[in-house]
mmCIF file of C-alpha atoms in Angstrom:
data_model
loop_
_atom_site.group_PDB
_atom_site.id
_atom_site.type_symbol
_atom_site.label_atom_id
_atom_site.label_comp_id
_atom_site.label_asym_id
_atom_site.label_seq_id
_atom_site.Cartn_x
_atom_site.Cartn_y
_atom_site.Cartn_z
ATOM 1 C CA MET A 610 141.934 113.092 115.847
ATOM 2 C CA ARG A 611 143.687 113.409 113.053
ATOM 3 C CA LYS A 612 142.200 117.167 111.840
ATOM 4 C CA ARG A 613 143.213 118.631 115.345
ATOM 5 C CA LEU A 614 147.271 117.355 114.683
ATOM 6 C CA ALA A 615 146.916 118.471 111.036
ATOM 7 C CA LEU A 616 145.642 121.506 112.200
ATOM 8 C CA ALA A 617 148.476 121.122 114.959
ATOM 9 C CA THR A 618 151.324 120.625 112.437
ATOM 10 C CA LEU A 619 149.839 123.642 110.331
ATOM 11 C CA LEU A 620 150.281 125.721 112.894
ATOM 12 C CA CYS A 621 153.777 124.972 113.586
ATOM 13 C CA ALA A 622 155.042 125.430 109.598
ATOM 14 C CA LEU A 623 153.584 129.114 109.966
ATOM 15 C CA LEU A 624 155.258 129.894 112.855
ATOM 16 C CA ALA A 625 158.761 128.353 111.504
ATOM 17 C CA ALA A 626 158.038 130.128 108.489
ATOM 18 C CA GLY A 627 157.358 133.474 109.812
ATOM 19 C CA ALA A 628 160.518 133.044 112.858
ATOM 20 C CA GLY A 629 162.726 132.765 109.422
ATOM 21 C CA CYS A 630 161.230 135.762 107.920
ATOM 22 C CA ALA A 631 161.447 137.682 111.208
ATOM 23 C CA ALA A 632 165.388 136.839 111.034
ATOM 24 C CA LEU A 633 165.941 139.075 107.915
ATOM 25 C CA GLY A 634 162.993 141.309 108.691
ATOM 26 C CA GLY A 635 159.815 141.785 109.205
ATOM 27 C CA GLY A 636 157.863 141.800 112.271
ATOM 28 C CA GLY A 637 159.610 144.821 113.905
ATOM 29 C CA ALA A 638 162.500 145.529 111.600
ATOM 30 C CA VAL A 639 163.303 148.198 113.294
ATOM 31 C CA ASP A 640 165.369 147.637 116.719
ATOM 32 C CA ARG A 641 166.503 151.020 117.859
ATOM 33 C CA ASP A 642 169.739 149.132 119.983
ATOM 34 C CA ALA A 643 171.322 147.718 117.239
ATOM 35 C CA LEU A 644 170.927 150.937 114.569
ATOM 36 C CA ASN A 645 173.240 152.510 117.354
ATOM 37 C CA GLN A 646 175.834 149.828 117.397
ATOM 38 C CA SER A 647 179.470 150.211 116.809
ATOM 39 C CA ALA A 648 180.148 149.374 112.560
ATOM 40 C CA SER A 649 183.121 151.256 110.520
ATOM 41 C CA TYR A 650 182.964 152.131 106.621
ATOM 42 C CA ASP A 651 184.737 152.658 104.304
ATOM 43 C CA TRP A 652 183.001 156.410 102.833
ATOM 44 C CA ASP A 653 185.849 156.955 100.123
ATOM 45 C CA THR A 654 183.651 154.929 97.358
ATOM 46 C CA ASN A 655 183.705 156.096 93.727
ATOM 47 C CA ALA A 656 180.300 154.400 93.239
ATOM 48 C CA THR A 657 177.008 156.862 93.969
ATOM 49 C CA VAL A 658 175.882 153.048 96.267
ATOM 50 C CA THR A 659 178.874 150.595 97.715
ATOM 51 C CA TYR A 660 177.492 146.712 98.733
ATOM 52 C CA ASN A 661 180.383 144.917 100.571
ATOM 53 C CA LEU A 662 179.683 141.800 100.844
ATOM 54 C CA THR A 663 181.143 139.584 103.922
ATOM 55 C CA GLY A 664 180.454 136.317 105.417
ATOM 56 C CA GLY A 665 176.881 136.883 105.995
ATOM 57 C CA GLN A 666 176.053 140.466 105.722
ATOM 58 C CA TYR A 667 176.733 143.607 103.799
ATOM 59 C CA ARG A 668 177.424 146.965 104.403
ATOM 60 C CA GLY A 669 175.736 149.311 102.355
ATOM 61 C CA VAL A 670 178.144 153.263 101.455
ATOM 62 C CA LEU A 671 175.103 154.959 99.600
ATOM 63 C CA ASN A 672 175.508 158.513 98.485
ATOM 64 C CA VAL A 673 172.173 160.771 99.335
ATOM 65 C CA SER A 674 171.080 164.110 98.063
ATOM 66 C CA ALA A 675 168.838 166.503 101.040
ATOM 67 C CA ASP A 676 165.992 165.352 99.465
ATOM 68 C CA GLU A 677 166.829 161.338 98.916
ATOM 69 C CA THR A 678 165.230 158.310 100.741
ATOM 70 C CA VAL A 679 166.433 155.205 101.680
ATOM 71 C CA PRO A 680 164.247 151.928 101.025
ATOM 72 C CA VAL A 681 166.050 148.759 102.573
ATOM 73 C CA TYR A 682 163.886 145.831 102.146
ATOM 74 C CA ILE A 683 164.054 141.738 100.624
ATOM 75 C CA VAL A 684 161.836 140.176 97.857
ATOM 76 C CA THR A 685 160.743 136.908 99.530
ATOM 77 C CA GLU A 686 158.249 134.519 96.646
ATOM 78 C CA ILE A 687 155.490 133.710 99.008
ATOM 79 C CA GLU A 688 155.475 137.441 100.566
ATOM 80 C CA GLY A 689 157.387 139.456 98.257
ATOM 81 C CA GLU A 690 158.967 143.099 99.345
ATOM 82 C CA ARG A 691 159.392 142.772 103.262
ATOM 83 C CA PRO A 692 161.762 145.142 105.240
ATOM 84 C CA ILE A 693 164.908 143.785 106.429
ATOM 85 C CA THR A 694 166.551 144.375 109.676
ATOM 86 C CA ILE A 695 169.165 147.273 109.892
ATOM 87 C CA SER A 696 172.163 147.720 112.787
ATOM 88 C CA GLY A 697 175.349 150.308 112.680
ATOM 89 C CA LEU A 698 173.938 153.052 111.457
ATOM 90 C CA ARG A 699 175.538 156.249 110.656
ATOM 91 C CA PHE A 700 175.290 159.280 108.114
ATOM 92 C CA ARG A 701 178.483 161.793 107.550
ATOM 93 C CA TYR A 702 177.929 164.801 106.285
ATOM 94 C CA PRO A 703 179.520 166.485 103.381
ATOM 95 C CA ASN A 704 182.283 168.597 106.026
ATOM 96 C CA GLY A 705 183.446 164.771 107.422
ATOM 97 C CA THR A 706 181.811 164.352 110.532
ATOM 98 C CA VAL A 707 180.368 161.569 111.339
ATOM 99 C CA ALA A 708 177.193 161.351 113.242
ATOM 100 C CA ASN A 709 174.774 157.862 114.593
ATOM 101 C CA ALA A 710 171.864 156.541 114.125
ATOM 102 C CA SER A 711 170.114 159.479 115.820
ATOM 103 C CA ALA A 712 171.053 161.527 113.190
ATOM 104 C CA VAL A 713 168.851 159.163 110.411
ATOM 105 C CA GLU A 714 164.924 159.408 110.560
ATOM 106 C CA VAL A 715 163.662 155.901 110.312
ATOM 107 C CA GLU A 716 160.511 154.802 109.567
ATOM 108 C CA GLU A 717 158.917 150.762 109.131
ATOM 109 C CA THR A 718 156.308 150.445 106.599
ATOM 110 C CA ASP A 719 154.863 146.953 105.725
ATOM 111 C CA SER A 720 157.049 146.563 103.261
ATOM 112 C CA ARG A 721 160.476 148.092 103.650
ATOM 113 C CA VAL A 722 162.772 150.477 106.249
ATOM 114 C CA VAL A 723 162.744 153.591 104.600
ATOM 115 C CA LEU A 724 165.795 155.813 105.877
ATOM 116 C CA THR A 725 165.678 159.473 105.961
ATOM 117 C CA PRO A 726 169.343 161.752 105.877
ATOM 118 C CA PRO A 727 169.075 165.139 107.962
ATOM 119 C CA SER A 728 171.222 167.023 104.682
ATOM 120 C CA ALA A 729 173.008 165.341 101.347
ATOM 121 C CA GLY A 730 176.122 162.895 102.267
ATOM 122 C CA GLN A 731 175.789 159.181 103.022
ATOM 123 C CA ILE A 732 174.749 156.560 105.068
ATOM 124 C CA ALA A 733 175.497 153.736 105.850
ATOM 125 C CA TYR A 734 173.993 150.305 106.885
ATOM 126 C CA THR A 735 174.888 146.546 107.738
ATOM 127 C CA ALA A 736 172.191 144.226 107.177
ATOM 128 C CA PRO A 737 172.392 139.483 106.369
ATOM 129 C CA ALA A 738 172.890 138.810 103.149
ATOM 130 C CA GLY A 739 172.411 135.124 101.960
ATOM 131 C CA GLU A 740 174.571 132.689 101.402
ATOM 132 C CA LYS A 741 176.135 133.259 98.170
ATOM 133 C CA THR A 742 173.720 135.479 97.046
ATOM 134 C CA PHE A 743 172.936 138.923 97.463
ATOM 135 C CA THR A 744 169.503 141.102 96.885
ATOM 136 C CA ALA A 745 168.843 145.112 97.395
ATOM 137 C CA PRO A 746 166.777 147.317 95.442
ATOM 138 C CA SER A 747 169.054 150.245 93.636
ATOM 139 C CA ALA A 748 167.851 152.155 95.994
ATOM 140 C CA ILE A 749 168.767 155.853 94.159
ATOM 141 C CA ASN A 750 168.932 156.737 91.090
ATOM 142 C CA GLY A 751 173.101 156.365 90.640
ATOM 143 C CA SER A 752 176.247 154.277 89.872
ATOM 144 C CA TYR A 753 176.475 150.907 91.951
ATOM 145 C CA GLU A 754 178.976 148.243 93.392
ATOM 146 C CA VAL A 755 178.718 144.906 94.572
ATOM 147 C CA VAL A 756 182.274 144.242 96.132
ATOM 148 C CA LEU A 757 181.835 140.486 97.320
ATOM 149 C CA PRO A 758 183.619 138.206 99.254
ATOM 150 C CA ASP A 759 187.421 137.321 99.564
ATOM 151 C CA GLY A 760 187.135 134.047 96.545
ATOM 152 C CA MET A 761 183.669 135.027 95.108
ATOM 153 C CA ARG A 762 183.450 135.454 91.443
ATOM 154 C CA VAL A 763 180.437 135.768 88.966
ATOM 155 C CA GLY A 764 181.149 134.827 85.143
ATOM 156 C CA ALA A 765 180.932 130.884 85.578
ATOM 157 C CA PHE A 766 178.090 129.647 83.368
ATOM 158 C CA LEU A 767 175.723 127.400 85.505
ATOM 159 C CA PHE A 768 177.361 128.935 88.304
ATOM 160 C CA SER A 769 176.483 132.180 88.746
ATOM 161 C CA SER A 770 174.455 134.956 87.054
ATOM 162 C CA VAL A 771 174.024 138.971 87.885
ATOM 163 C CA SER A 772 170.921 141.340 87.634
ATOM 164 C CA PRO A 773 170.475 143.001 85.967
ATOM 165 C CA GLY A 774 172.603 143.165 82.839
ATOM 166 C CA GLY A 775 175.036 145.777 81.638
ATOM 167 C CA TYR A 776 177.622 145.365 84.466
ATOM 168 C CA ALA A 777 181.728 144.984 84.165
ATOM 169 C CA THR A 778 183.778 143.170 87.271
ATOM 170 C CA ASP A 779 187.476 143.638 87.858
ATOM 171 C CA THR A 780 189.208 141.853 90.310
ATOM 172 C CA ASN A 781 192.071 142.860 92.949
ATOM 173 C CA GLU A 782 194.943 140.852 93.135
ATOM 174 C CA ALA A 783 195.995 141.836 96.463
ATOM 175 C CA THR A 784 192.738 141.160 98.476
ATOM 176 C CA ASN A 785 191.130 138.585 95.867
ATOM 177 C CA ARG A 786 187.637 139.847 96.058
ATOM 178 C CA MET A 787 185.998 141.115 92.813
ATOM 179 C CA THR A 788 183.332 143.932 92.369
ATOM 180 C CA VAL A 789 180.497 143.649 90.340
ATOM 181 C CA ARG A 790 179.311 147.362 88.241
ATOM 182 C CA TRP A 791 176.916 148.984 86.885
ATOM 183 C CA GLU A 792 177.744 152.372 85.210
ATOM 184 C CA ARG A 793 173.635 153.595 86.607
ATOM 185 C CA LEU A 794 170.802 152.264 87.651
ATOM 186 C CA ASP A 795 167.236 154.092 88.349
ATOM 187 C CA GLY A 796 165.396 151.386 90.474
ATOM 188 C CA GLY A 797 164.625 148.268 90.309
ATOM 189 C CA LEU A 798 166.480 145.272 92.039
ATOM 190 C CA ILE A 799 169.788 143.684 92.216
ATOM 191 C CA ASP A 800 169.718 140.245 92.379
ATOM 192 C CA VAL A 801 173.713 138.221 92.536
ATOM 193 C CA ARG A 802 174.493 134.844 92.972
ATOM 194 C CA TYR A 803 178.449 134.098 93.284
ATOM 195 C CA TYR A 804 180.425 130.673 93.970
ATOM 196 C CA LEU A 805 183.547 129.986 95.242
ATOM 197 C CA GLU A 806 186.577 129.892 92.605
ATOM 198 C CA ARG A 807 188.427 126.964 93.855
ATOM 199 C CA ASP A 808 184.578 124.752 93.537
ATOM 200 C CA VAL A 809 184.760 125.810 89.920
ATOM 201 C CA ASP A 810 188.226 124.330 89.706
ATOM 202 C CA LEU A 811 187.168 121.576 91.415
ATOM 203 C CA PHE A 812 184.199 120.656 89.285
ATOM 204 C CA LEU A 813 186.359 121.224 86.348
ATOM 205 C CA GLY A 814 189.509 119.018 87.752
ATOM 206 C CA LEU A 815 185.899 116.580 88.337
ATOM 207 C CA VAL A 816 184.491 116.830 84.952
ATOM 208 C CA THR A 817 187.750 116.309 83.349
ATOM 209 C CA LEU A 818 188.581 112.772 85.258
ATOM 210 C CA LEU A 819 185.085 111.690 84.501
ATOM 211 C CA ALA A 820 185.776 112.086 80.949
ATOM 212 C CA GLY A 821 189.152 110.946 80.816
ATOM 213 C CA ALA A 822 187.996 107.740 82.782
ATOM 214 C CA ALA A 823 184.918 107.424 80.124
ATOM 215 C CA ALA A 824 187.184 107.535 76.658
ATOM 216 C CA GLY A 825 189.537 104.938 78.228
ATOM 217 C CA GLY A 826 186.325 102.456 79.378
ATOM 218 C CA VAL A 827 184.882 103.326 75.384
ATOM 219 C CA ILE A 828 188.653 102.394 74.398
ATOM 220 C CA TYR A 829 189.406 99.402 76.441
ATOM 221 C CA PHE A 830 184.973 98.384 74.817
ATOM 222 C CA ARG A 831 186.647 98.290 71.672
ATOM 223 C CA ARG A 832 189.600 96.531 72.104
ATOM 224 C CA GLN A 833 187.586 93.539 73.520
ATOM 225 C CA ILE A 834 185.507 93.879 70.674
ATOM 226 C CA ARG A 835 188.126 94.211 68.511
ATOM 227 C CA ALA A 836 189.511 90.890 70.258
ATOM 228 C CA LEU A 837 186.360 88.977 69.984
ATOM 229 C CA GLU A 838 185.919 89.827 66.459
ATOM 230 C CA ARG A 839 189.442 88.363 65.834
ATOM 231 C CA GLN A 840 188.855 84.943 67.664
ATOM 232 C CA ARG A 841 185.688 84.713 65.489
ATOM 233 C CA GLU A 842 187.281 85.051 62.255
ATOM 234 C CA SER A 843 189.987 82.568 63.683
ATOM 235 C CA ALA A 844 187.592 79.971 64.554
ATOM 236 C CA GLU A 845 185.528 80.967 61.229
ATOM 237 C CA ASP A 846 189.380 79.671 59.952
ATOM 238 C CA VAL A 847 189.627 77.127 61.133
ATOM 239 C CA GLU A 848 186.132 75.541 60.439
#
């Protein structure tokens, strides 16, 4: 009986894990209805690839040549590369005409979704992103930029990390959004972990407050010790 219960518990755990993975990719990541969902993109980018992060998702705009394919996937610690569910797939021709998902060949493999453009132009799609984390392949060779959500930042030790190195950052004061840029990436994986700027300010304020309280405590105890020493000295003098 106990063995059956343990087996049932393990099976439920595996099913739950599978369902979680399916939310991001795998298990039929290509949803034709999702590919044709309405979406708007900023096609005027200064980089070969732009990933724009907003509230649990990102929008990718990639400048591609006629012979390039675009792999889209995530990397998990347990399963490695897995295809990711995308939506709002669009293709923009060099003359400015924007076509829906039917213009792009979409193929799903065990490890990724592969997008093949009809010609040179721009491919755009929407995909889910983690909370204060972003991971995506450097799908094609060229310059890259990752635009963080409003108020989010990288650069504070312990609160953020950016891979690969060799990047630069700048902040648009009007939108309060930071952009992480690479002049050129040739393959590999982009991994950005960021933080809310005010959270660091609160943390530093708390550390300062605790440090002040600790310093005050040290001063208090030193005064108490000195007072006790003076009392002892006075008692010795009386004797």
